[in-house]
XYZ file of C-alpha atoms in Angstrom:
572
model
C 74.332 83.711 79.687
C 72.196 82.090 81.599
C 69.023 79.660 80.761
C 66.445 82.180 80.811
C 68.230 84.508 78.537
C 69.445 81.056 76.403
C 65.910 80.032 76.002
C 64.557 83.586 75.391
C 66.753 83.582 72.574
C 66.581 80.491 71.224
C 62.952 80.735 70.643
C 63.092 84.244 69.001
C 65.353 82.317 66.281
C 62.744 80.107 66.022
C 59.966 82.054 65.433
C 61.670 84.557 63.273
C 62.691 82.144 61.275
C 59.040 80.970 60.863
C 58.217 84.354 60.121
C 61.075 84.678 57.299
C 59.855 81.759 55.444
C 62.585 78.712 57.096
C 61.520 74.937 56.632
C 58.809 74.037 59.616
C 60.991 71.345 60.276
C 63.669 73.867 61.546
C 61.659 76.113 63.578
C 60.030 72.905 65.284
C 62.771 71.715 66.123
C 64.542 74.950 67.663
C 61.515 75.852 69.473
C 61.109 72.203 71.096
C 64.695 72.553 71.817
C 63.964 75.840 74.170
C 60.984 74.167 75.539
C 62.968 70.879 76.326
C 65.666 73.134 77.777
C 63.642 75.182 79.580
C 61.908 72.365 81.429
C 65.515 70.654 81.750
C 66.191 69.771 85.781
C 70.396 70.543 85.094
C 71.085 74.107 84.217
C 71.435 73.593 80.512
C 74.239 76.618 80.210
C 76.505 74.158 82.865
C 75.429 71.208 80.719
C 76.773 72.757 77.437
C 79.931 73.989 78.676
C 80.942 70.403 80.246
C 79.748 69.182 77.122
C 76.917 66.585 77.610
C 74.240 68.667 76.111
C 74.428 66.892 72.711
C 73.167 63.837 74.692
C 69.926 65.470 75.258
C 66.948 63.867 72.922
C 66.126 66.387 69.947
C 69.875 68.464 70.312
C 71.724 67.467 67.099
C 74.673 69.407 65.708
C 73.292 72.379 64.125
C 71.275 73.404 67.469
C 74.229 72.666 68.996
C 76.007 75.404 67.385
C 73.054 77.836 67.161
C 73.174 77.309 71.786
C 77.151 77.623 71.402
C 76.831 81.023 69.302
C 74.690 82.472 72.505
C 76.452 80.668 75.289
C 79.895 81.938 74.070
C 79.267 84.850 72.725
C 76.600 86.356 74.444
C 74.627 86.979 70.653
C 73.824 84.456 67.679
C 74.774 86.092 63.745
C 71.512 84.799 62.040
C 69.162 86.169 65.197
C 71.014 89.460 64.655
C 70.398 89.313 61.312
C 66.761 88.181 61.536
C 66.022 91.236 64.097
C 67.123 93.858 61.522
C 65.075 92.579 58.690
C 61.849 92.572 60.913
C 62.266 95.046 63.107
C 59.471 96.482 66.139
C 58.020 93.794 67.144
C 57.317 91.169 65.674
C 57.083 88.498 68.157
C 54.746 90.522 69.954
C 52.776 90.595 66.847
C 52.933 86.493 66.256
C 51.384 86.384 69.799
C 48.512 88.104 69.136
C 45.801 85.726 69.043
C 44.745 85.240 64.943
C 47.643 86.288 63.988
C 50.079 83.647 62.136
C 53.751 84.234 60.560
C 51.754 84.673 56.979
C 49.207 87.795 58.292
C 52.273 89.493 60.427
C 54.430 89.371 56.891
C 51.556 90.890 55.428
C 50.997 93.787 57.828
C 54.995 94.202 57.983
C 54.711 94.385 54.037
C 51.303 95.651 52.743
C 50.835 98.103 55.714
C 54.469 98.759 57.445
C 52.724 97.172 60.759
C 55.535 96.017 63.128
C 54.269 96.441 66.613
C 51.097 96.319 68.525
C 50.268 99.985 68.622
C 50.948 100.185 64.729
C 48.308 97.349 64.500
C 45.767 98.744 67.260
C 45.758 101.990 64.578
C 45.340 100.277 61.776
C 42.331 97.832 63.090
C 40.783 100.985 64.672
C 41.127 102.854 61.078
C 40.095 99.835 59.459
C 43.207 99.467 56.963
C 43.904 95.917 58.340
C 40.670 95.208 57.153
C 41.420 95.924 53.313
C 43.997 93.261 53.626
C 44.043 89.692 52.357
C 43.000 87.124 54.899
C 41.348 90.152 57.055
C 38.261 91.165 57.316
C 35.795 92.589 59.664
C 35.046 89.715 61.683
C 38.502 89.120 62.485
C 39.253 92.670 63.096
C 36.815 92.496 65.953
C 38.035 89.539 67.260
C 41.548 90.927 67.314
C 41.111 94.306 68.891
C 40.145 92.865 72.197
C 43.300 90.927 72.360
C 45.370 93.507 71.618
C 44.400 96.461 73.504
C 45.120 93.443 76.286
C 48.309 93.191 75.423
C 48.941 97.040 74.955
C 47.987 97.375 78.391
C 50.504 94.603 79.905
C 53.577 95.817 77.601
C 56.394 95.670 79.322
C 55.409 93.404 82.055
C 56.611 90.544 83.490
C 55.396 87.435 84.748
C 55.665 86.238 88.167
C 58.341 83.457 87.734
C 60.378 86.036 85.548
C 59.753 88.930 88.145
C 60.751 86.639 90.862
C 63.953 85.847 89.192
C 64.951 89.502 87.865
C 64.229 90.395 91.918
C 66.665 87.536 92.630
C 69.140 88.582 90.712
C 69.021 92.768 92.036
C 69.119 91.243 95.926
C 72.257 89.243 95.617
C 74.231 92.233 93.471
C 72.786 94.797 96.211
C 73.246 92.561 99.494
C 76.975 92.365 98.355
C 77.326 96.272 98.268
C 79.347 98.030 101.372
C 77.430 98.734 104.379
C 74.220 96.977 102.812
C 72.643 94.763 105.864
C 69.641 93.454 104.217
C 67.556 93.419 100.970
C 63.890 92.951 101.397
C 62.004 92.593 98.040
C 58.751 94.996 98.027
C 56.071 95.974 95.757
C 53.893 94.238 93.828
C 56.652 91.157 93.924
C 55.818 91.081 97.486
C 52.105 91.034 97.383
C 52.409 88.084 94.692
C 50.452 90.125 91.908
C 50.112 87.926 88.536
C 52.177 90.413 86.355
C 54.971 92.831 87.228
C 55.640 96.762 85.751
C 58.378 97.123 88.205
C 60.679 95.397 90.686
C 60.747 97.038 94.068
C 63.452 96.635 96.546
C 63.959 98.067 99.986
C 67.887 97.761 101.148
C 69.350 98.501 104.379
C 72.157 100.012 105.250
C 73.975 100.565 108.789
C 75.958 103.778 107.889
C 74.099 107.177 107.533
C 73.845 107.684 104.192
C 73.029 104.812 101.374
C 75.980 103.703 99.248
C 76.092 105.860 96.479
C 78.902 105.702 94.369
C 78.189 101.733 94.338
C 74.905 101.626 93.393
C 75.419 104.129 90.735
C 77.998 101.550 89.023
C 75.043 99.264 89.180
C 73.427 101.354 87.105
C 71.101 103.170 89.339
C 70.069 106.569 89.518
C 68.703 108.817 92.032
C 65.002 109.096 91.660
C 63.678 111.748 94.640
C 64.493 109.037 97.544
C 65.338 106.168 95.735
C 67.430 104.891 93.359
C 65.700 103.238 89.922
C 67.473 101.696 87.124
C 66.246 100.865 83.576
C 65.477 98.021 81.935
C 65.429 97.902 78.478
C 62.707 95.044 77.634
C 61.426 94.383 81.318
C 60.542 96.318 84.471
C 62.315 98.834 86.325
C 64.626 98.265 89.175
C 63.634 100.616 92.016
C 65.682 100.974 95.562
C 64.764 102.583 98.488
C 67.370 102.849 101.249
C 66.327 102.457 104.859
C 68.237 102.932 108.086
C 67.698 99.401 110.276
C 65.290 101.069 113.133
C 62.893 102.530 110.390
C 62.917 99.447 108.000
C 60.036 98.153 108.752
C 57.972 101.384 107.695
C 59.518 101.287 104.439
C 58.796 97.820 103.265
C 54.875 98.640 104.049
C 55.416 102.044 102.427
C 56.861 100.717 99.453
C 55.013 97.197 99.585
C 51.716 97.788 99.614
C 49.320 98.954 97.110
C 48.263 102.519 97.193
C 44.746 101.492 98.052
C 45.919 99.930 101.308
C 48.010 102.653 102.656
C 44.300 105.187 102.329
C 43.244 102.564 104.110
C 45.517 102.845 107.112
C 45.015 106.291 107.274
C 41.829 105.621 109.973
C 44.106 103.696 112.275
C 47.154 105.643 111.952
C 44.730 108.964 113.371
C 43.290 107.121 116.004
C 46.780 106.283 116.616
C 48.068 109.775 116.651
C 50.680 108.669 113.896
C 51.324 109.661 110.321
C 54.210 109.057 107.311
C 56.941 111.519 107.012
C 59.254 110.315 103.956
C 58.191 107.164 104.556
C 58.918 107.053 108.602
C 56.401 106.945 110.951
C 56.369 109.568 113.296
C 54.294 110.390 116.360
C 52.544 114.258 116.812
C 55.499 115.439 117.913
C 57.453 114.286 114.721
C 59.495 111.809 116.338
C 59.973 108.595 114.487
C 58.940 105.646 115.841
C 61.067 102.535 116.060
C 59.895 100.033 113.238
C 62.388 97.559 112.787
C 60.039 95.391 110.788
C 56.403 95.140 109.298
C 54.906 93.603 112.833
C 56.073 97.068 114.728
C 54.462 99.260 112.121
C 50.885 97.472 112.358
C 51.235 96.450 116.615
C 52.038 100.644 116.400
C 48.400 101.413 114.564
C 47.336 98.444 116.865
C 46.712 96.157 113.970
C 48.034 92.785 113.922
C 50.159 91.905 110.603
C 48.422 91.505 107.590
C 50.359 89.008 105.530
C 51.910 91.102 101.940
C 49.521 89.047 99.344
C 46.477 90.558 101.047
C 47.579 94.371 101.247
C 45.495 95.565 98.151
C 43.316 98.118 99.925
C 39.742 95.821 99.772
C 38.894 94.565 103.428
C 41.700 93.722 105.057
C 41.926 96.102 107.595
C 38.479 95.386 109.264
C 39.522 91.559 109.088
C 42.650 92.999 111.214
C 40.581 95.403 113.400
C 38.059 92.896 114.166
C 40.561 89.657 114.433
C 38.747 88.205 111.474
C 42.331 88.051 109.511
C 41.882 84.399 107.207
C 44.435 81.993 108.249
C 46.357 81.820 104.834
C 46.939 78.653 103.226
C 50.375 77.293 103.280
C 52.585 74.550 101.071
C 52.448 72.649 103.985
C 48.605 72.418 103.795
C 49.036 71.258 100.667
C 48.490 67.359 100.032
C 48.819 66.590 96.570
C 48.106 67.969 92.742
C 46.045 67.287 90.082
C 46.238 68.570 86.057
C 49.668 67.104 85.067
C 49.895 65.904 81.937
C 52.728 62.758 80.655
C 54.217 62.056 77.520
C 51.048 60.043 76.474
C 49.558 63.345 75.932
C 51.698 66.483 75.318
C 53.975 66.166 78.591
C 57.511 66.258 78.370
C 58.007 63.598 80.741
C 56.932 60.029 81.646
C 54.570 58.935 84.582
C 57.686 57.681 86.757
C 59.570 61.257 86.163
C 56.344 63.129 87.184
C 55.742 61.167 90.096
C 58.868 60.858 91.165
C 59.380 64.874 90.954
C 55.966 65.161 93.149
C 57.629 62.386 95.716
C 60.684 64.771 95.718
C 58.285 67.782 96.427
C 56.255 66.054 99.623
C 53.094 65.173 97.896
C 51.059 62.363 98.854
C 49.081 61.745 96.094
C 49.422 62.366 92.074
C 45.925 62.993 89.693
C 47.102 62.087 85.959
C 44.518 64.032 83.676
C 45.850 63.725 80.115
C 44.010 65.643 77.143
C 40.450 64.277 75.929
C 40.087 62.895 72.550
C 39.238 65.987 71.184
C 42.471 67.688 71.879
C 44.232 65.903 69.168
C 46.429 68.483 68.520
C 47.578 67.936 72.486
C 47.883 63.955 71.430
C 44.187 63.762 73.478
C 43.338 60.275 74.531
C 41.004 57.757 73.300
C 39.033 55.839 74.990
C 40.943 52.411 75.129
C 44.305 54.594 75.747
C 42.340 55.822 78.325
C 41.640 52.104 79.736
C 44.839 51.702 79.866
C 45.968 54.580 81.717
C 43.273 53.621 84.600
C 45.059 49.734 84.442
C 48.334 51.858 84.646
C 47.612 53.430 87.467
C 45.910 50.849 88.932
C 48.903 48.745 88.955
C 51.654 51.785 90.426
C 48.798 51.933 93.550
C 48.964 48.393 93.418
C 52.921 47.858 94.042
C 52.871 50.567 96.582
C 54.318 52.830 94.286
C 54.685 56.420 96.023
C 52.819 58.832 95.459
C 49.772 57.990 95.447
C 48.479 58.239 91.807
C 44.404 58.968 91.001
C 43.451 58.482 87.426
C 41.415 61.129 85.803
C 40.874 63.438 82.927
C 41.137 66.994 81.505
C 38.117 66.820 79.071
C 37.275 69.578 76.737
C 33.746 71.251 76.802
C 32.654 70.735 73.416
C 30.926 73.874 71.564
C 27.526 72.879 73.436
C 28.914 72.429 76.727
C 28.937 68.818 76.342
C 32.341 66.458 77.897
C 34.189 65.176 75.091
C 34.600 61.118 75.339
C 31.086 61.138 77.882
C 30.583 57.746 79.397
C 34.422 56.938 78.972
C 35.162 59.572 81.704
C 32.780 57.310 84.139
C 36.180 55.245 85.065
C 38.108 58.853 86.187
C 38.228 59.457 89.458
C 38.347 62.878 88.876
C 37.661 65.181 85.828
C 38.700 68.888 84.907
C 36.433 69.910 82.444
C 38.497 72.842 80.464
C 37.289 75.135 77.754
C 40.233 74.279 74.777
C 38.445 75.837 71.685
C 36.048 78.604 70.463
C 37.083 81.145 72.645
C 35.675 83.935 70.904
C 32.224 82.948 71.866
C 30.185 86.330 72.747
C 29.647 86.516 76.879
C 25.891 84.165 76.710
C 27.371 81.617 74.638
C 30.122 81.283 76.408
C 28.492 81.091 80.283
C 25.600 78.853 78.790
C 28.310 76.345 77.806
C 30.297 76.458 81.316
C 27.227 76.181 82.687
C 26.492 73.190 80.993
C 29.494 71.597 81.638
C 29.146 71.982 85.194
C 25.591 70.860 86.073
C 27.191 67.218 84.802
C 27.632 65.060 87.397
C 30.628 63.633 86.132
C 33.021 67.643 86.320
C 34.880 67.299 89.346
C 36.983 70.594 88.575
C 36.691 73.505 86.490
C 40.044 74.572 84.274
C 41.483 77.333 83.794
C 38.097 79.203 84.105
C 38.710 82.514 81.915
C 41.000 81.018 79.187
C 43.199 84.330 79.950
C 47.307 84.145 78.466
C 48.799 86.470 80.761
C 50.187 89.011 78.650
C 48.945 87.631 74.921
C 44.701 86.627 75.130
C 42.460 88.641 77.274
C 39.873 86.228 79.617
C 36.372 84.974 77.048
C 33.496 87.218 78.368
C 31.308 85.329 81.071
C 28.661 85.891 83.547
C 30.884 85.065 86.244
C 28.345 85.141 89.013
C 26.419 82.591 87.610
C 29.628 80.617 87.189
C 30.270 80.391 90.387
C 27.097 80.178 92.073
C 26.742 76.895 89.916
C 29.511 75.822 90.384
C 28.999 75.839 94.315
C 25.169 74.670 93.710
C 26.988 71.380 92.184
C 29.951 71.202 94.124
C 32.293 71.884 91.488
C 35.506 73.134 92.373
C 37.049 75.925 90.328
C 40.792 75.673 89.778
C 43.496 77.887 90.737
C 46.102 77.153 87.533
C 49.473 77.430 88.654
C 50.506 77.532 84.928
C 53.084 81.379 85.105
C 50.535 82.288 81.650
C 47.065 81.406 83.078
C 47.045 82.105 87.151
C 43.412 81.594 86.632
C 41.049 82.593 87.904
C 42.135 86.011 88.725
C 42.618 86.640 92.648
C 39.805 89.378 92.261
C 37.367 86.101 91.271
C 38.930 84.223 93.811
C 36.867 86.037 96.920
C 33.868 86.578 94.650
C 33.544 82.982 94.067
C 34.498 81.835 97.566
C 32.054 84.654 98.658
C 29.205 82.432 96.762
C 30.173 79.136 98.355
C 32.763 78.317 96.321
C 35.597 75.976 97.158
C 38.637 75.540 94.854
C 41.946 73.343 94.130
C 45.692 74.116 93.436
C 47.094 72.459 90.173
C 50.053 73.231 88.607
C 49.117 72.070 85.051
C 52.112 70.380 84.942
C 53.754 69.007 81.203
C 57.231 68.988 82.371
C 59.106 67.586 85.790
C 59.544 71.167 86.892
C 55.825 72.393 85.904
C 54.912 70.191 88.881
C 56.558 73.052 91.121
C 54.517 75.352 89.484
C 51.193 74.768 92.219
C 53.271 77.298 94.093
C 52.271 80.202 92.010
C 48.634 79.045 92.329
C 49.066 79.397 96.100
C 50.084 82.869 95.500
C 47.127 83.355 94.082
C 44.924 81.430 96.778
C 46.455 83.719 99.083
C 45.683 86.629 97.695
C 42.207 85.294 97.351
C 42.253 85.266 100.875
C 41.942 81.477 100.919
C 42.526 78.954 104.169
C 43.275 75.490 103.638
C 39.799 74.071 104.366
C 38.912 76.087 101.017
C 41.148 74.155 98.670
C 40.500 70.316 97.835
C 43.804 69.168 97.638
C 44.400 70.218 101.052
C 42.747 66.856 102.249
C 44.670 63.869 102.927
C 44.983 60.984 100.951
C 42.602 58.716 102.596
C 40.085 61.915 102.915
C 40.602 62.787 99.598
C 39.840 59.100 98.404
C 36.768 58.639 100.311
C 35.510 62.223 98.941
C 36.109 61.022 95.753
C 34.521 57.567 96.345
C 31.277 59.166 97.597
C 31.216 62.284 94.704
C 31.570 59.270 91.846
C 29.193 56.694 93.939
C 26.255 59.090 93.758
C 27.557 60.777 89.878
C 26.660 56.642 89.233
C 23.360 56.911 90.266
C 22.211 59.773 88.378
């Protein structure tokens, strides 16, 4: 057991119990207890078994059982129970968008609904419809969202991809003859949701270790080896001998699109792919150790993994135009965290300290607006005293550096929430919280709004997408983004494993328009601050360098950007 699994199943207790009818009071506090242990720094598994979990806020006696149950026995009685009496999929169905534990026990029960392609045939057929608490208008709002999510079944998120791919290196590195693992695919190129874990191992002796990665549970597949996973991706291996390793990675690394695309060079070369070698016109292979010998062979430099997606690339290689990629190191400091004065799990001195631990230079607090009340949204005087807050940390020196701003909701009309209050921020991410079935004009009209005010400083979470669970609002997104340049509004790159928004696809159109952007994390939790490395992924594969990204500036130039940006938002 281990804390993904041990939160994974803590919170499906949770919200089957909410769907069976149990006390709100219960579910609450199981699912808070995930989410606490989830964002826990200490493993919580190791913290159970040397018994100092109970001293965790929120974990009283009964949880503690329910996490003993799945820490000792691998399973939990009541869960079992719970999955029998709703079976398919019900959680699946509780994400949908709409949908709430009293409409799923009605489709389970009036209909026999229990998963996602049950429910996209009855909204299609329009049976949902004849149900209580459905109707037309909601059927159309929900069909959207789930053909979404029947499209993403069975994928994973990056952080979950990443940790599955983890997991497959260290059992393969440890198998006989194996002399390196090399994770490939779409892990490699940093896409924002995984269908399958790709793996390239090498292996000194002739042939690849059979007999041990069969009791690993892989299979021969043609010339690799895949193995099943029952709710996730598939594990795929492919073997390589160390002298051709490098052609394999790009083989099974890049997308599809990329390898047409190398096609041109590889003729002018006089090269081409046999199984996944590359061989000269006489059909002898040609040494490729690693990645740089394959493209220095087509006489290409290396194109980094996040930017092998077939799109232009290779005449950025071909013409020495490659971007520069933005780095953590370029990296100064992050905005969008949220404390325990809003809906954070931690207080200001745990964030900061965590960002301290991390290297950054500088901290931007943006709490929830007023209007986010169900986030525990600021008023204005708690916002007063949040800027006094923060005025006195920067005045004892305290490290890092902390800037006091806002994440204010765009109101129906495109309006800030709390207006002149946000005049004390020195920055403000203006973030689209409600409404978000708005058709695709009243939607843009609003963003728009939002950004011709002087006082937006960011945009948030730009599409409203939940990887997985709510499809992106319609929008005209090139008039997004040309605004959005035409004021000088930066569009954010949300780190958060659920948003990664905008989309990397956006990313160039935007930046293509004059766009320039910033990394946040949207941080409630001590280890959400880490998360601003998934938004890099995502900056990289948006072909981003570090003079694209505000938080790339120092503190001092960061400050004096600021300074200026709010001096003239003053005079308007």
């Amino acid at each position: 057991m281990d804390r993904r699994t041990l939160t994974r199943e803590l919170r499906a207790l949770g919200r089957l119990l909410e769907l069976d009818g149990a006390s709100a009071f219960q579910t609450r506090a199981i699912l808070e207890a995930a989410s606490r242990l989830d964002d826990s720094p200490d493993d919580p598994v190791h913290t159970f078994l040397a018994g100092q979990l109970q001293q965790m806020p929120g974990i009283g006696k009964s949880l503690l059982a329910d996490i003993g149950q799945l820490v000792r026995h691998g399973h939990h009685d009541t869960l079992e129970a719970l999955r029998r009496r709703w079976p398919g999929q019900p959680l699946r169905l509780l994400d949908v968008p709409g949908l709430g534990p009293a409409k799923v026990r009605s489709l389970f029960r009036d209909l026999g609904i229990h998963d996602l392609a049950g429910l996209d045939d009855g909204l299609r057929r329009g049976t949902v419809t004849e149900l209580k608490g459905f109707g037309q208008k909601t059927a159309a709002k929900l069909i959207p969202h789930v053909t979404y999510m029947r499209e993403t079944e069975g994928m994973v998120l990056l952080p979950d991809a990443d940790a599955l791919a983890a997991d497959a290196r260290e059992a393969l590195a440890r198998l006989p003859g194996v002399v390196a693992v090399h994770v490939a695919g779409s892990v490699a190129r940093r896409d924002d949701m995984h269908a399958r874990l790709d793996l390239v191992v090498v292996h000194r002796d002739e042939q690849p270790p059979a007999a041990a990665l069969a009791a690993l549970g892989f299979a021969p597949t043609g010339e690799s080896w895949t193995r099943p996973t029952p709710e996730g991706p598939d594990v795929r291996v492919h073997p390589a001998r160390p002298e051709s390793a490098g052609a394999k990675r790009v083989r099974c690394g890049a997308n599809p699109a990329h390898l047409r695309a190398l096609e041109a060079p590889m003729a002018l070369a006089g090269l081409s792919w046999k199984n996944d070698l590359l061989v000269g016109q006489d059909g002898s292979p040609v040494p490729t150790p690693d990645e740089e010998a394959v493209y220095a062979a087509l006489g290409l430099p290396w194109i980094p993994p996040e930017l092998r997606e077939g799109t232009d690339e290779i005449e950025l290689a071909r013409s020495g135009s490659l971007p520069q990629l933005v780095t953590m190191a370029d990296i100064q400091g992050v905005f969008h965290t949220h404390t325990t004065a809003s809906d954070g799990r931690a207080d200001l001195a745990g964030m900061a300290a965590e960002a301290r631990r991390l290297g950054f230079g500088y901290l931007a607090v943006t709490e929830h607006s007023h209007a986010a009340g169900y986030a525990g949204g600021l008023s204005s005087e708690r916002l007063r005293a949040q800027h006094v807050a923060v005025a006195d940390w920067n005045a004892a020196a305290g490290t890092p550096y902390l800037l006091s701003g806002l994440e204010a909701d765009i109101l129906a009309d495109g309006t800030l929430d709390m207006g002149e209050a946000l005049d004390g921020c020195d920055l403000v991410i203006a973030s689209v919280h409600s409404r978000h079935g708005e058709d695709e004009g009243a939607m843009t009209r609003r963003i728009v709004r939002a950004l011709e005010d002087p006082r937006t400083t960011v945009l948030g979470h730009m599409s409203g997408r939940l990887l997985g669970e709510r499809a992106p609002y319609p929008m005209d997104h090139a008039r997004i983004h040309e605004t959005a340049a035409r004021h000088g509004v930066h569009i954010e790159i949300n780190g958060n494993p659920q948003r990664l928004d905008i989309d990397w696809r956006q990313i160039r159109a935007a930046r293509a328009t004059g766009v320039t952007f910033c990394l946040s994390p949207d941080a409630h939790s001590i280890p959400g601050i880490g998360h601003v490395r998934y938004a890099l992924d995502m900056a990289r594969k948006g072909g981003l360098k570090a003079a694209d990204i505000l938080n790339s500036k120092p503190l001092d130039a960061l400050r004096e950007f600021l300074a200026d940006r709010n001096s003239r938002t003053a005079g308007t």
